[in-house]
Amino acid sequence: QYTSTVKTVTNEVAVAKLRKHAESAAASEDFDLLINGHVHVRDDYSFLAGGKSRRAMNLGSWLTEPYRYLEVSDKITWR
């Protein structure tokens, strides 16, 4: 199910790294939404940083099921 035969970490480890990266980025960059890709695990993480609501999304793998998102009235929803 992966584009490579090598998967070096579990999904849980990958999600933890994505979330740690988002929190680290929020400490130095002002963003509402951070979109990641290439890591074959879907994640949608909302958190507070600097007194502001933030969101980080990793798109996951499109090999098993295609995903897209839709923004309506400042709300982002997976479709």
Short mmCIF file of N, CA and C in Angstrom, two decimals:
data_model
loop_
_atom_site.label_atom_id
_atom_site.label_comp_id
_atom_site.label_asym_id
_atom_site.label_seq_id
_atom_site.Cartn_x
_atom_site.Cartn_y
_atom_site.Cartn_z
N GLN A 1 0.80 -1.20 0.00
CA GLN A 1 0.00 0.00 0.00
C GLN A 1 0.85 1.26 0.00
N TYR A 2 2.12 1.13 -0.06
CA TYR A 2 3.00 2.29 -0.06
C TYR A 2 3.77 2.37 -1.36
N THR A 3 4.23 3.57 -1.69
CA THR A 3 4.99 3.73 -2.93
C THR A 3 6.38 3.14 -2.80
N SER A 4 6.78 2.85 -1.60
CA SER A 4 8.08 2.22 -1.34
C SER A 4 7.84 0.94 -0.55
N THR A 5 8.73 0.00 -0.69
CA THR A 5 8.60 -1.22 0.10
C THR A 5 9.12 -1.03 1.52
N VAL A 6 9.72 0.11 1.80
CA VAL A 6 10.30 0.38 3.12
C VAL A 6 9.43 1.38 3.86
N LYS A 7 8.94 0.99 5.00
CA LYS A 7 8.24 1.91 5.90
C LYS A 7 9.01 1.85 7.21
N THR A 8 9.63 2.95 7.56
CA THR A 8 10.60 2.91 8.65
C THR A 8 9.99 3.17 10.02
N VAL A 9 8.78 3.74 10.09
CA VAL A 9 8.16 4.00 11.39
C VAL A 9 6.70 3.59 11.35
N THR A 10 6.13 3.40 12.52
CA THR A 10 4.71 3.09 12.62
C THR A 10 3.88 4.35 12.37
N ASN A 11 2.60 4.16 12.11
CA ASN A 11 1.71 5.32 11.94
C ASN A 11 1.70 6.21 13.17
N GLU A 12 1.73 5.61 14.35
CA GLU A 12 1.71 6.38 15.59
C GLU A 12 2.95 7.26 15.71
N VAL A 13 4.10 6.72 15.36
CA VAL A 13 5.34 7.50 15.41
C VAL A 13 5.29 8.62 14.37
N ALA A 14 4.79 8.33 13.18
CA ALA A 14 4.68 9.34 12.13
C ALA A 14 3.76 10.48 12.57
N VAL A 15 2.61 10.15 13.16
CA VAL A 15 1.68 11.18 13.63
C VAL A 15 2.32 12.02 14.73
N ALA A 16 3.01 11.39 15.65
CA ALA A 16 3.68 12.12 16.73
C ALA A 16 4.70 13.11 16.15
N LYS A 17 5.46 12.69 15.15
CA LYS A 17 6.44 13.58 14.52
C LYS A 17 5.77 14.73 13.78
N LEU A 18 4.67 14.44 13.07
CA LEU A 18 3.94 15.50 12.37
C LEU A 18 3.42 16.54 13.35
N ARG A 19 2.86 16.08 14.45
CA ARG A 19 2.29 17.00 15.44
C ARG A 19 3.38 17.80 16.14
N LYS A 20 4.49 17.17 16.44
CA LYS A 20 5.60 17.88 17.06
C LYS A 20 6.12 18.96 16.11
N HIS A 21 6.20 18.63 14.82
CA HIS A 21 6.64 19.61 13.83
C HIS A 21 5.67 20.80 13.77
N ALA A 22 4.37 20.52 13.79
CA ALA A 22 3.37 21.59 13.74
C ALA A 22 3.49 22.51 14.95
N GLU A 23 3.66 21.93 16.12
CA GLU A 23 3.80 22.73 17.33
C GLU A 23 5.08 23.56 17.29
N SER A 24 6.15 22.98 16.81
CA SER A 24 7.41 23.70 16.68
C SER A 24 7.29 24.84 15.67
N ALA A 25 6.66 24.57 14.53
CA ALA A 25 6.47 25.60 13.51
C ALA A 25 5.62 26.75 14.04
N ALA A 26 4.61 26.42 14.84
CA ALA A 26 3.71 27.45 15.39
C ALA A 26 4.44 28.38 16.36
N ALA A 27 5.53 27.91 16.93
CA ALA A 27 6.30 28.75 17.85
C ALA A 27 7.05 29.86 17.11
N SER A 28 7.31 29.65 15.82
CA SER A 28 8.08 30.65 15.08
C SER A 28 7.36 31.24 13.87
N GLU A 29 6.24 30.64 13.47
CA GLU A 29 5.50 31.10 12.29
C GLU A 29 4.03 31.30 12.65
N ASP A 30 3.42 32.32 12.08
CA ASP A 30 2.00 32.58 12.31
C ASP A 30 1.20 31.91 11.20
N PHE A 31 0.44 30.91 11.54
CA PHE A 31 -0.42 30.24 10.57
C PHE A 31 -1.70 29.76 11.24
N ASP A 32 -2.73 29.62 10.44
CA ASP A 32 -3.99 29.02 10.91
C ASP A 32 -4.02 27.54 10.56
N LEU A 33 -3.52 27.22 9.35
CA LEU A 33 -3.57 25.87 8.83
C LEU A 33 -2.23 25.51 8.21
N LEU A 34 -1.69 24.38 8.61
CA LEU A 34 -0.46 23.84 8.04
C LEU A 34 -0.83 22.53 7.35
N ILE A 35 -0.55 22.45 6.05
CA ILE A 35 -0.87 21.24 5.29
C ILE A 35 0.43 20.52 4.96
N ASN A 36 0.50 19.26 5.37
CA ASN A 36 1.65 18.41 5.09
C ASN A 36 1.25 17.33 4.09
N GLY A 37 2.23 16.72 3.50
CA GLY A 37 1.97 15.61 2.61
C GLY A 37 3.15 14.67 2.61
N HIS A 38 3.08 13.66 1.82
CA HIS A 38 4.12 12.68 1.56
C HIS A 38 4.25 11.61 2.65
N VAL A 39 3.76 11.88 3.84
CA VAL A 39 3.77 10.86 4.90
C VAL A 39 2.46 10.10 4.77
N HIS A 40 2.53 8.81 4.61
CA HIS A 40 1.35 8.01 4.23
C HIS A 40 0.45 7.68 5.40
N VAL A 41 0.08 8.70 6.15
CA VAL A 41 -0.88 8.53 7.23
C VAL A 41 -1.70 9.81 7.31
N ARG A 42 -3.01 9.66 7.34
CA ARG A 42 -3.89 10.82 7.42
C ARG A 42 -3.95 11.30 8.87
N ASP A 43 -3.85 12.62 9.05
CA ASP A 43 -3.94 13.19 10.39
C ASP A 43 -4.57 14.57 10.31
N ASP A 44 -5.39 14.89 11.27
CA ASP A 44 -6.05 16.18 11.37
C ASP A 44 -5.94 16.60 12.82
N TYR A 45 -5.07 17.58 13.09
CA TYR A 45 -4.68 17.91 14.45
C TYR A 45 -4.99 19.38 14.72
N SER A 46 -5.83 19.65 15.71
CA SER A 46 -6.13 21.00 16.16
C SER A 46 -5.47 21.23 17.51
N PHE A 47 -4.87 22.40 17.67
CA PHE A 47 -4.16 22.69 18.92
C PHE A 47 -4.08 24.20 19.13
N LEU A 48 -3.71 24.60 20.34
CA LEU A 48 -3.52 26.00 20.68
C LEU A 48 -2.04 26.30 20.75
N ALA A 49 -1.64 27.44 20.20
CA ALA A 49 -0.25 27.90 20.31
C ALA A 49 -0.26 29.42 20.27
N GLY A 50 0.41 30.03 21.21
CA GLY A 50 0.46 31.48 21.26
C GLY A 50 -0.92 32.10 21.43
N GLY A 51 -1.79 31.40 22.15
CA GLY A 51 -3.14 31.90 22.38
C GLY A 51 -4.04 31.86 21.16
N LYS A 52 -3.65 31.11 20.15
CA LYS A 52 -4.39 31.06 18.89
C LYS A 52 -4.68 29.61 18.52
N SER A 53 -5.86 29.36 17.98
CA SER A 53 -6.19 28.03 17.49
C SER A 53 -5.44 27.76 16.20
N ARG A 54 -4.84 26.58 16.11
CA ARG A 54 -4.08 26.18 14.92
C ARG A 54 -4.60 24.82 14.47
N ARG A 55 -4.30 24.50 13.23
CA ARG A 55 -4.68 23.19 12.70
C ARG A 55 -3.60 22.71 11.76
N ALA A 56 -3.26 21.44 11.87
CA ALA A 56 -2.28 20.81 10.98
C ALA A 56 -2.94 19.58 10.37
N MET A 57 -2.85 19.48 9.06
CA MET A 57 -3.45 18.34 8.35
C MET A 57 -2.37 17.66 7.53
N ASN A 58 -2.32 16.35 7.62
CA ASN A 58 -1.49 15.57 6.72
C ASN A 58 -2.43 14.80 5.82
N LEU A 59 -2.18 14.85 4.53
CA LEU A 59 -3.14 14.35 3.55
C LEU A 59 -3.24 12.84 3.49
N GLY A 60 -2.24 12.13 3.98
CA GLY A 60 -2.31 10.67 3.99
C GLY A 60 -1.94 10.07 2.65
N SER A 61 -2.39 8.88 2.42
CA SER A 61 -2.08 8.16 1.19
C SER A 61 -3.28 8.20 0.26
N TRP A 62 -3.05 8.56 -0.96
CA TRP A 62 -4.11 8.56 -1.95
C TRP A 62 -4.18 7.22 -2.66
N LEU A 63 -3.36 6.29 -2.26
CA LEU A 63 -3.37 4.98 -2.90
C LEU A 63 -4.55 4.14 -2.46
N THR A 64 -4.99 4.32 -1.22
CA THR A 64 -6.09 3.51 -0.70
C THR A 64 -7.44 4.20 -0.89
N GLU A 65 -7.47 5.51 -0.72
CA GLU A 65 -8.71 6.26 -0.90
C GLU A 65 -8.37 7.72 -1.12
N PRO A 66 -8.88 8.33 -2.19
CA PRO A 66 -8.57 9.74 -2.42
C PRO A 66 -9.30 10.63 -1.42
N TYR A 67 -8.61 11.66 -0.94
CA TYR A 67 -9.21 12.62 -0.03
C TYR A 67 -9.08 14.01 -0.62
N ARG A 68 -9.98 14.84 -0.24
CA ARG A 68 -9.90 16.25 -0.56
C ARG A 68 -10.57 16.99 0.60
N TYR A 69 -10.39 18.27 0.67
CA TYR A 69 -11.08 19.02 1.70
C TYR A 69 -11.79 20.21 1.07
N LEU A 70 -12.76 20.72 1.78
CA LEU A 70 -13.58 21.81 1.30
C LEU A 70 -13.63 22.87 2.39
N GLU A 71 -13.38 24.10 2.03
CA GLU A 71 -13.45 25.19 2.99
C GLU A 71 -14.75 25.95 2.76
N VAL A 72 -15.56 26.03 3.80
CA VAL A 72 -16.82 26.74 3.73
C VAL A 72 -16.96 27.58 5.00
N SER A 73 -17.11 28.88 4.84
CA SER A 73 -17.32 29.78 5.99
C SER A 73 -16.27 29.56 7.08
N ASP A 74 -15.00 29.58 6.70
CA ASP A 74 -13.88 29.43 7.63
C ASP A 74 -13.84 28.07 8.32
N LYS A 75 -14.53 27.07 7.78
CA LYS A 75 -14.50 25.74 8.36
C LYS A 75 -13.97 24.77 7.30
N ILE A 76 -12.99 23.99 7.67
CA ILE A 76 -12.39 23.03 6.74
C ILE A 76 -12.89 21.65 7.07
N THR A 77 -13.43 20.96 6.09
CA THR A 77 -14.04 19.67 6.31
C THR A 77 -13.46 18.66 5.33
N TRP A 78 -13.13 17.47 5.82
CA TRP A 78 -12.68 16.39 4.95
C TRP A 78 -13.86 15.91 4.12
N ARG A 79 -13.61 15.60 2.88
CA ARG A 79 -14.63 15.04 2.00
C ARG A 79 -14.12 13.77 1.41
#
